[in-house]
Coordinates of C-alpha atoms and ligand atoms in Angstrom, one line a residue:
M47 CA -13.7 0.8 -25.0
N48 CA -14.1 -2.9 -25.5
Y49 CA -11.7 -4.9 -23.4
T50 CA -13.0 -8.4 -24.4
N51 CA -10.3 -8.9 -27.1
L52 CA -7.5 -7.8 -24.8
L53 CA -8.6 -10.0 -22.0
E54 CA -9.0 -13.0 -24.4
K55 CA -5.4 -12.4 -25.6
Q56 CA -4.1 -12.3 -22.0
R57 CA -6.1 -15.4 -21.1
S58 CA -4.7 -17.3 -24.1
F59 CA -1.2 -16.2 -23.3
F60 CA -1.5 -17.3 -19.6
A61 CA -2.8 -20.6 -20.9
T62 CA 0.4 -21.2 -22.8
Q63 CA 2.1 -21.6 -19.3
A64 CA 4.9 -19.2 -20.4
T65 CA 4.6 -17.0 -17.3
K66 CA 5.1 -20.0 -15.1
D67 CA 8.8 -20.4 -15.9
I68 CA 11.0 -18.7 -13.3
S69 CA 13.5 -17.7 -16.0
F70 CA 10.6 -15.9 -17.8
R71 CA 9.6 -14.0 -14.7
I72 CA 13.2 -13.0 -13.9
Q73 CA 13.6 -11.8 -17.5
Q74 CA 10.5 -9.7 -17.2
L75 CA 11.5 -8.2 -13.9
K76 CA 14.8 -7.2 -15.4
R77 CA 13.1 -5.8 -18.5
F78 CA 10.7 -3.9 -16.2
K79 CA 13.5 -2.3 -14.2
N80 CA 15.4 -1.4 -17.3
S81 CA 12.4 0.1 -19.0
I82 CA 11.8 2.4 -16.0
Q83 CA 15.5 3.3 -15.6
K84 CA 16.0 4.3 -19.2
N85 CA 12.9 6.5 -19.0
E86 CA 13.6 8.3 -15.8
K87 CA 13.7 11.7 -17.5
L88 CA 10.3 11.2 -19.1
L89 CA 8.9 10.1 -15.7
F90 CA 10.4 13.0 -13.8
E91 CA 9.0 15.5 -16.4
A92 CA 5.5 14.0 -16.4
I93 CA 5.1 14.0 -12.6
Y94 CA 6.4 17.5 -12.4
K95 CA 3.7 18.6 -14.9
D96 CA 1.1 16.9 -12.8
F97 CA 1.8 18.5 -9.4
K98 CA 5.3 19.9 -9.5
K99 CA 6.8 16.9 -7.7
S100 CA 10.5 17.3 -7.6
D101 CA 13.0 14.8 -9.1
Y102 CA 14.4 14.3 -5.6
E103 CA 11.1 13.3 -4.0
T104 CA 10.1 11.3 -7.1
H105 CA 13.3 9.4 -6.8
I106 CA 13.2 8.7 -3.1
T107 CA 9.5 8.0 -2.7
E108 CA 8.7 6.3 -6.0
L109 CA 11.4 5.0 -8.3
S110 CA 13.9 3.9 -5.7
L111 CA 11.2 1.9 -3.9
I112 CA 10.2 0.2 -7.1
Y113 CA 13.8 -0.6 -8.0
H114 CA 14.3 -2.1 -4.5
E115 CA 11.1 -4.2 -4.9
I116 CA 12.3 -5.5 -8.3
D117 CA 15.8 -6.3 -7.0
L118 CA 14.4 -8.2 -4.0
A119 CA 12.1 -10.2 -6.2
I120 CA 14.9 -11.2 -8.5
V121 CA 17.0 -12.4 -5.6
K122 CA 14.2 -14.1 -3.7
I123 CA 12.0 -15.5 -6.4
K124 CA 13.5 -19.0 -6.3
K125 CA 12.8 -19.2 -2.5
W126 CA 9.3 -17.7 -2.9
T127 CA 8.3 -20.2 -5.6
K128 CA 9.7 -23.3 -3.7
K129 CA 7.2 -25.8 -2.4
K130 CA 6.6 -25.4 1.3
S131 CA 6.6 -28.8 3.1
I132 CA 4.9 -29.7 6.4
T133 CA 5.3 -33.0 8.4
P134 CA 2.3 -35.1 7.6
S135 CA 0.2 -36.7 10.3
L136 CA 0.3 -40.4 11.2
A137 CA -3.0 -40.9 9.4
N138 CA -1.2 -40.5 6.1
F139 CA 1.9 -42.5 6.8
P140 CA 3.9 -42.8 4.6
S141 CA 3.5 -39.5 2.7
R142 CA 4.7 -36.0 2.0
A143 CA 2.6 -32.9 2.3
Y144 CA 3.4 -29.5 0.8
S145 CA 2.0 -26.4 -0.8
I146 CA 3.0 -25.0 -4.2
P147 CA 2.4 -21.4 -5.1
E148 CA 0.8 -20.9 -8.5
P149 CA 0.0 -17.6 -10.2
L150 CA -3.7 -16.6 -9.8
G151 CA -3.9 -15.7 -13.5
N152 CA -5.0 -12.5 -15.2
A153 CA -4.6 -9.6 -12.8
L154 CA -6.1 -6.2 -12.8
I155 CA -4.2 -3.5 -10.9
I156 CA -5.9 -0.1 -10.3
G157 CA -3.7 2.7 -9.0
A158 CA -4.1 6.0 -7.1
W159 CA -2.7 9.4 -8.1
N160 CA -0.8 10.5 -5.1
Y161 CA 2.4 8.4 -5.8
P162 CA 1.4 7.6 -9.3
Y163 CA 4.5 5.5 -10.1
Q164 CA 5.0 3.7 -6.9
L165 CA 1.3 2.8 -6.4
S166 CA 0.8 1.6 -10.0
L167 CA 4.2 0.0 -10.9
G168 CA 5.0 -1.2 -7.3
P169 CA 2.2 -3.9 -7.3
V170 CA 3.2 -5.0 -10.8
V171 CA 6.4 -6.4 -9.3
G172 CA 4.5 -8.9 -7.2
A173 CA 2.3 -9.8 -10.2
I174 CA 5.3 -10.5 -12.5
A175 CA 7.1 -12.4 -9.8
A176 CA 4.0 -14.5 -9.2
G177 CA 3.6 -15.2 -12.9
C178 CA 0.4 -13.3 -13.6
T179 CA -0.6 -11.3 -16.7
I180 CA -1.3 -7.7 -16.0
I181 CA -3.8 -5.0 -17.0
L182 CA -2.8 -1.8 -15.2
K183 CA -5.2 1.1 -14.9
P184 CA -3.4 4.1 -13.3
S185 CA -5.3 7.1 -11.9
E186 CA -6.4 9.6 -14.5
I187 CA -5.9 12.4 -12.0
A188 CA -2.1 12.3 -12.3
H189 CA -2.7 12.5 -16.1
H190 CA 0.8 13.0 -17.4
S191 CA 2.3 10.3 -15.2
A192 CA -0.3 7.9 -16.5
I193 CA 0.5 8.7 -20.1
A194 CA 4.2 8.2 -19.5
M195 CA 3.7 4.8 -17.9
E196 CA 1.4 3.7 -20.8
K197 CA 4.1 4.7 -23.3
I198 CA 6.9 2.9 -21.4
I199 CA 5.0 -0.3 -21.0
K200 CA 3.7 -0.3 -24.6
E201 CA 7.3 0.1 -25.9
N202 CA 8.6 -2.7 -23.7
F203 CA 5.9 -5.4 -23.2
N204 CA 3.5 -7.3 -25.3
D205 CA -0.2 -6.5 -24.8
N206 CA -1.0 -10.1 -24.2
Y207 CA 1.2 -10.1 -21.1
F208 CA 1.2 -6.5 -19.7
K209 CA -0.9 -3.6 -20.8
V210 CA -1.7 -0.2 -19.4
I211 CA -5.2 1.1 -19.9
L212 CA -5.7 4.9 -19.6
G213 CA -9.0 6.1 -18.3
A214 CA -11.2 7.3 -15.5
V215 CA -14.5 6.0 -13.9
P216 CA -16.2 4.8 -17.2
E217 CA -13.1 2.8 -18.3
T218 CA -12.6 1.3 -14.8
T219 CA -16.3 0.4 -14.5
E220 CA -16.1 -1.3 -17.9
L221 CA -12.9 -3.2 -16.8
L222 CA -14.5 -4.2 -13.5
A223 CA -17.4 -5.8 -15.4
H224 CA -15.0 -8.4 -16.8
K225 CA -13.8 -11.5 -14.9
F226 CA -10.3 -11.2 -13.6
D227 CA -8.5 -13.8 -11.5
T228 CA -7.4 -11.2 -9.0
I229 CA -7.8 -7.4 -8.5
F230 CA -5.4 -5.2 -6.7
F231 CA -6.8 -1.8 -5.9
T232 CA -5.2 1.3 -4.3
G233 CA -7.5 4.2 -3.5
S234 CA -10.2 5.5 -1.3
T235 CA -12.4 3.4 1.0
T236 CA -15.5 4.5 -1.0
V237 CA -14.2 3.3 -4.3
G238 CA -12.7 0.2 -2.6
K239 CA -16.3 -0.8 -1.8
I240 CA -17.3 -0.5 -5.5
V241 CA -14.3 -2.6 -6.5
Y242 CA -15.1 -5.2 -3.9
Q243 CA -18.7 -5.4 -5.1
A244 CA -17.7 -5.8 -8.7
A245 CA -15.2 -8.5 -7.8
A246 CA -17.8 -10.4 -5.8
K247 CA -19.9 -11.0 -8.9
H248 CA -17.1 -13.2 -10.3
L249 CA -15.8 -14.4 -6.9
T250 CA -12.5 -12.7 -7.7
P251 CA -10.1 -12.3 -4.8
V252 CA -9.1 -8.7 -4.1
T253 CA -6.3 -6.8 -2.3
L254 CA -7.6 -3.4 -1.2
E255 CA -5.1 -0.8 -0.2
L256 CA -7.2 2.0 1.2
G257 CA -6.8 5.1 3.4
G258 CA -7.9 6.5 6.7
K259 CA -7.0 8.9 9.5
S260 CA -3.6 7.9 10.8
P261 CA -2.7 9.3 14.3
A262 CA 0.7 10.3 15.6
I263 CA 0.7 9.9 19.4
I264 CA 3.3 12.0 21.2
T265 CA 3.8 11.1 24.9
E266 CA 5.7 13.1 27.5
H267 CA 8.5 10.5 27.5
C268 CA 10.0 11.5 24.2
N269 CA 12.7 13.4 22.5
I270 CA 10.4 16.3 21.4
D271 CA 12.8 17.9 19.0
M272 CA 13.5 14.7 17.1
A273 CA 9.8 13.8 17.1
A274 CA 9.0 17.2 15.6
K275 CA 11.7 16.9 12.9
R276 CA 10.5 13.5 11.8
L277 CA 6.8 14.6 11.9
V278 CA 7.3 17.7 9.8
W279 CA 9.2 15.7 7.1
S280 CA 6.6 12.9 7.0
K281 CA 3.5 15.1 7.1
F282 CA 4.6 17.7 4.5
L283 CA 6.3 15.3 2.1
N284 CA 4.2 15.4 -1.1
A285 CA 2.3 18.3 0.5
G286 CA 0.6 15.8 2.9
Q287 CA -0.9 13.8 0.0
T288 CA 0.4 10.6 1.4
C289 CA -1.9 7.7 2.5
I290 CA 0.3 7.0 5.5
A291 CA 1.1 10.6 6.4
P292 CA 0.3 11.4 10.1
D293 CA -3.2 12.7 9.7
Y294 CA -3.4 14.3 13.1
I295 CA -1.4 14.6 16.3
M296 CA -2.4 13.5 19.8
V297 CA 0.0 15.1 22.2
A298 CA 0.3 14.9 26.0
E299 CA -0.8 18.2 27.5
S300 CA 2.4 18.8 29.4
I301 CA 4.5 18.9 26.2
Q302 CA 2.0 20.5 23.8
S303 CA 3.5 24.0 23.6
T304 CA 7.1 22.7 23.4
L305 CA 6.1 20.3 20.5
I306 CA 4.3 23.2 18.6
E307 CA 7.4 25.4 19.0
A308 CA 9.6 22.5 17.6
L309 CA 7.2 21.8 14.7
I310 CA 7.3 25.5 13.7
K311 CA 11.1 25.5 14.0
Y312 CA 11.4 22.7 11.5
I313 CA 8.7 23.9 9.1
K314 CA 10.7 27.2 8.9
K315 CA 14.0 25.3 8.5
F316 CA 12.8 23.0 5.7
D317 CA 11.5 26.1 3.8
Y318 CA 8.2 25.1 2.4
S319 CA 7.8 28.4 0.6
I320 CA 6.5 28.9 -2.9
D321 CA 10.1 29.4 -4.1
N322 CA 11.1 25.9 -2.8
K323 CA 11.1 23.7 -5.9
N324 CA 10.8 20.7 -3.6
Y325 CA 7.4 21.5 -2.2
T326 CA 4.7 19.7 -4.1
Q327 CA 1.4 21.3 -5.4
I328 CA -2.0 20.1 -4.5
I329 CA -3.0 17.8 -7.3
N330 CA -6.0 19.7 -8.6
Q331 CA -8.4 22.6 -8.0
K332 CA -11.0 20.2 -6.6
N333 CA -8.7 19.1 -3.8
F334 CA -7.3 22.6 -3.3
D335 CA -10.9 23.8 -2.7
R336 CA -11.7 20.9 -0.4
L337 CA -8.6 21.5 1.8
K338 CA -9.4 25.2 2.0
Q339 CA -12.9 24.4 3.1
L340 CA -11.6 21.9 5.6
M341 CA -9.3 24.4 7.3
P342 CA -11.0 25.9 10.4
Q343 CA -9.5 29.5 10.1
K344 CA -9.9 30.3 13.8
K345 CA -7.8 27.3 14.8
V346 CA -4.9 28.0 12.5
I347 CA -1.8 28.7 14.6
Y348 CA 0.8 28.5 11.8
G349 CA 0.7 28.7 8.0
G350 CA -2.7 28.5 6.3
D351 CA -1.7 30.4 3.2
C352 CA -3.5 29.2 0.1
I353 CA -1.9 30.3 -3.2
Q354 CA -4.7 29.7 -5.7
N355 CA -2.9 30.0 -9.0
E356 CA 0.0 27.8 -7.9
R357 CA -2.3 25.3 -6.0
I358 CA 0.1 25.6 -3.0
I359 CA -1.1 25.4 0.6
T360 CA 1.7 26.1 3.0
P361 CA 2.2 23.7 6.0
T362 CA -0.5 24.5 8.4
L363 CA -0.8 23.7 12.1
L364 CA -4.2 23.7 13.8
D365 CA -4.5 23.7 17.5
N366 CA -7.4 23.2 20.0
I367 CA -8.9 20.6 17.7
T368 CA -11.4 18.1 19.0
F369 CA -12.8 15.0 17.5
D370 CA -16.0 16.9 16.8
D371 CA -14.3 19.3 14.4
S372 CA -15.1 18.8 10.7
I373 CA -11.4 18.2 9.9
M374 CA -11.6 15.1 12.1
Q375 CA -14.5 13.6 10.0
E376 CA -12.5 12.7 6.9
E377 CA -9.0 11.8 5.8
I378 CA -7.2 15.1 5.2
F379 CA -4.8 14.2 2.4
G380 CA -3.1 17.6 2.4
P381 CA -0.7 19.8 4.4
L382 CA -3.0 20.5 7.3
L383 CA -2.0 19.1 10.7
P384 CA -4.6 19.2 13.5
I385 CA -3.2 18.9 17.0
I386 CA -5.4 17.3 19.7
T387 CA -4.2 17.6 23.3
Y388 CA -4.8 14.8 25.7
K389 CA -4.6 14.6 29.5
N390 CA -5.0 10.9 29.9
I391 CA -3.6 8.3 27.6
D392 CA -6.4 5.8 28.3
S393 CA -9.1 8.3 27.1
A394 CA -6.8 9.2 24.1
I395 CA -6.7 5.6 23.1
E396 CA -10.5 5.3 23.5
D397 CA -11.0 8.4 21.3
I398 CA -8.7 6.9 18.5
K399 CA -10.6 3.7 18.7
K400 CA -13.8 5.5 17.7
I401 CA -12.4 6.3 14.3
P402 CA -12.3 3.4 11.8
Q403 CA -9.0 1.5 11.9
P404 CA -6.4 3.6 10.2
L405 CA -3.8 2.6 7.6
S406 CA -1.0 3.7 10.0
C407 CA -0.3 4.7 13.5
Y408 CA 2.8 6.4 14.9
L409 CA 3.9 6.5 18.5
F410 CA 6.6 8.7 19.8
T411 CA 7.7 7.5 23.3
K412 CA 10.6 6.1 25.2
N413 CA 8.2 4.4 27.6
K414 CA 8.3 0.7 27.0
K415 CA 5.1 -0.1 28.9
L416 CA 3.1 2.5 26.9
R417 CA 4.6 1.1 23.7
H418 CA 3.3 -2.4 24.5
K419 CA 0.0 -1.1 25.6
I420 CA -0.7 0.9 22.5
L421 CA 0.5 -1.8 20.1
R422 CA -1.8 -4.2 21.9
E423 CA -4.9 -2.1 22.2
L424 CA -5.0 -0.2 18.9
S425 CA -5.7 -1.9 15.6
F426 CA -4.2 -0.4 12.4
G427 CA -2.5 -1.4 9.2
G428 CA 1.2 -0.7 10.2
G429 CA 3.3 2.0 11.5
A430 CA 6.4 3.1 13.3
I431 CA 7.7 3.8 16.8
N432 CA 9.5 7.2 17.1
D433 CA 9.2 7.8 13.4
A434 CA 6.5 8.2 10.7
V435 CA 6.1 7.0 7.1
M436 CA 9.6 5.4 7.0
H437 CA 8.2 1.9 7.6
I438 CA 7.2 1.8 3.9
T439 CA 10.9 1.8 3.0
E440 CA 11.3 -1.7 4.6
I441 CA 10.3 -3.5 1.4
D442 CA 10.3 -6.9 3.1
L443 CA 7.6 -5.8 5.6
P444 CA 4.1 -6.6 4.5
F445 CA 2.3 -3.3 3.8
G446 CA -1.5 -3.0 4.0
G447 CA -4.5 -1.9 6.0
V448 CA -7.1 -3.5 8.2
G449 CA -10.9 -2.9 8.4
A450 CA -11.8 0.3 6.6
S451 CA -8.1 0.9 5.6
G452 CA -8.0 -2.2 3.5
M453 CA -7.5 -6.0 3.2
G454 CA -4.5 -8.0 2.2
S455 CA -1.0 -6.6 1.9
Y456 CA 2.0 -6.4 -0.5
H457 CA 5.7 -5.5 -0.8
G458 CA 8.4 -8.2 -0.9
E459 CA 7.1 -11.7 -0.4
A460 CA 3.7 -10.3 0.6
G461 CA 3.4 -8.8 -2.9
F462 CA 4.2 -12.2 -4.5
K463 CA 1.6 -13.9 -2.2
A464 CA -1.0 -11.3 -3.1
F465 CA -0.9 -12.6 -6.7
S466 CA -0.5 -16.3 -5.9
H467 CA -2.6 -19.2 -4.8
Y468 CA -1.0 -21.9 -2.6
K469 CA -2.0 -25.3 -3.9
S470 CA -1.8 -27.9 -1.1
I471 CA -0.8 -31.4 -2.0
L472 CA -0.7 -34.7 -0.1
Q473 CA 1.6 -37.2 -1.9
K474 CA 1.6 -40.9 -1.2
P475 CA 3.5 -44.0 -2.6
F476 CA 1.6 -47.2 -3.5
W477 CA 3.6 -49.6 -1.3
F478 CA 1.7 -49.3 2.0
E479 CA -1.9 -48.9 2.9
P480 CA -3.2 -49.8 6.4
N481 CA -6.7 -51.3 6.6
L482 CA -7.7 -49.2 9.5
K483 CA -9.8 -46.6 7.6
Y484 CA -11.8 -49.3 5.6
A485 CA -14.9 -51.1 6.6
P486 CA -15.8 -53.0 8.6
Y487 CA -15.5 -50.4 11.3
T488 CA -14.8 -52.6 14.3
K489 CA -14.3 -51.8 18.0
T490 CA -10.7 -52.9 17.8
K491 CA -10.0 -50.5 14.9
L492 CA -11.6 -47.7 16.8
S493 CA -9.5 -48.2 19.8
I494 CA -6.3 -48.3 17.7
I495 CA -7.4 -45.2 15.8
K496 CA -8.0 -43.5 19.2
K497 CA -4.5 -44.5 20.4
L498 CA -2.9 -43.3 17.2
L499 CA -4.7 -40.2 16.4
G500 CA -6.2 -39.1 19.7
Ligands
LIG154 P1 -9.9 7.0 -5.7 O1 -10.5 5.9 -4.9 O2 -10.7 8.2 -6.1 O3 -9.3 6.5 -7.1 C1 -8.5 5.3 -7.2 C2 -8.7 4.7 -8.5 O4 -10.0 4.3 -8.7 C3 -8.4 5.5 -9.7 O5 -7.6 4.8 -10.7 C4 -9.7 5.9 -10.3 O6 -9.7 6.1 -11.7 C5 -10.6 4.8 -9.9 N1 -12.0 5.2 -9.6 C6 -12.4 6.3 -9.0 N2 -13.7 6.3 -8.9 C7 -14.1 5.1 -9.4 C8 -15.4 4.5 -9.5 N3 -16.5 5.2 -9.1 N4 -15.5 3.3 -10.0 C9 -14.4 2.7 -10.4 N5 -13.2 3.2 -10.3 C10 -13.0 4.4 -9.8 O7 -8.5 7.4 -4.9 P2 -7.5 8.5 -5.1 O8 -8.1 9.9 -5.0 O9 -6.7 8.2 -6.4 O10 -6.5 8.3 -3.9 C11 -6.7 8.8 -2.7 C12 -7.1 7.7 -1.7 O11 -6.3 6.6 -1.8 C13 -6.9 8.2 -0.3 O12 -8.0 7.7 0.5 C14 -5.7 7.5 0.2 O13 -5.5 7.2 1.5 C15 -5.8 6.2 -0.6 N6 -4.5 5.6 -0.8 C16 -4.1 4.5 -0.2 C17 -2.9 3.9 -0.4 C18 -2.4 2.6 0.2 O14 -1.4 2.2 -0.1 N7 -3.2 2.0 1.1 C19 -1.9 4.6 -1.2 C20 -2.3 5.8 -1.8 C21 -3.6 6.3 -1.6

């Protein structure tokens, strides 16, 4: 486990300037898409072995998002890499002023297990588009998926440009001891702090894509049936193991029972039974046990079945939950949906604010005033109005957290920017140079300067 040679090779390759050619980047993006496409079967089989994630969910929540990212980057790369000009001030007349994006250099990308392909290969798109070299360390927890990615990348890319390293905490710790030019991390807030500390030793910039408790607020001014349908899909997708899943519901007291009825209707309709091949397993025994422990049995109003040998937990609704319950003390990351009833929206907002800023927030309402109020008062990474999770499919919207849910963002141009530095340049000709800035500093010069520059 010595990465010095690999890093040296990547540094030397970056120094050749090869990754800076736009044609090289486009070629690598095409190769990247092609290598994934021709290995779809391998990827589907691997993720199914990890947690019985179906081909359908793998396609819509992982591969198709990566393909969209790549396609967008290929179309937009010329625009993204163009220098961006501003109008220079009078102090620099005559001149031009602009910034040019340059690749940060050698990038380390660390992925999470819950969407093993999207969260590992997705950030790679921005890194390739920006012109970085890449070391990718996927999560060891989705073991088979990580091995599949390693195989595909090894067969299609040179180590000196793009390499997948398999491993867990020791390997990641070893990697983090080295100097990278940028680190892109997806995972828990706890490990995010470890990564940030390791990066600080080398003053390496980081993008941290972390988690949190994302609320779904359901007000009385709402199409309850549609809200329930969208909530059930977004919460139980991937068995709730989604960083942007609605973690808990805050519902107006007047519509609480109608909402619960509608939620149950759709859970039944979508058939999350053990026979449903589209319902994902809990990733491992440790998480299965954690979720079982987290479930307050007395508050279960629907579901709650834990099928040990299959690591399946059926969609579970929990009512009469308060912010003091243990389930409200950590990110759930599983198919348990606590429901908190509120009487007054102002106190509901105050309660949400007591929890660290979440990665997402969802608001179901037709009330415009309330929409403005909540968007203004609550701080969170991103979200949706009258839907949940789907904002991630808008590849051109920057995606990222704030505060405890992360720093920086990616997807589309934001992904390109995450791996770029903008070099700002002032460019002057030789033919003109006013004497105003040179000594002697006279009163006349000062009054002219004041008139010109304010
Ligand atoms: P994790 O933090 O346990 O692991 C993430 C990565 O860090 C893995 O590659 C792992 O090998 C590595 N790692 C773990 N412990 C480490 C240590 N002590 N030192 C160095 N590296 C270490 O997270 P996870 O369990 O894979 O994912 C779940 C968390 O990630 C949840 O909190 C979820 O909300 C968050 N998440 C965020 C996003 C996002 O886009 N913001 C997406 C998915 C998951």
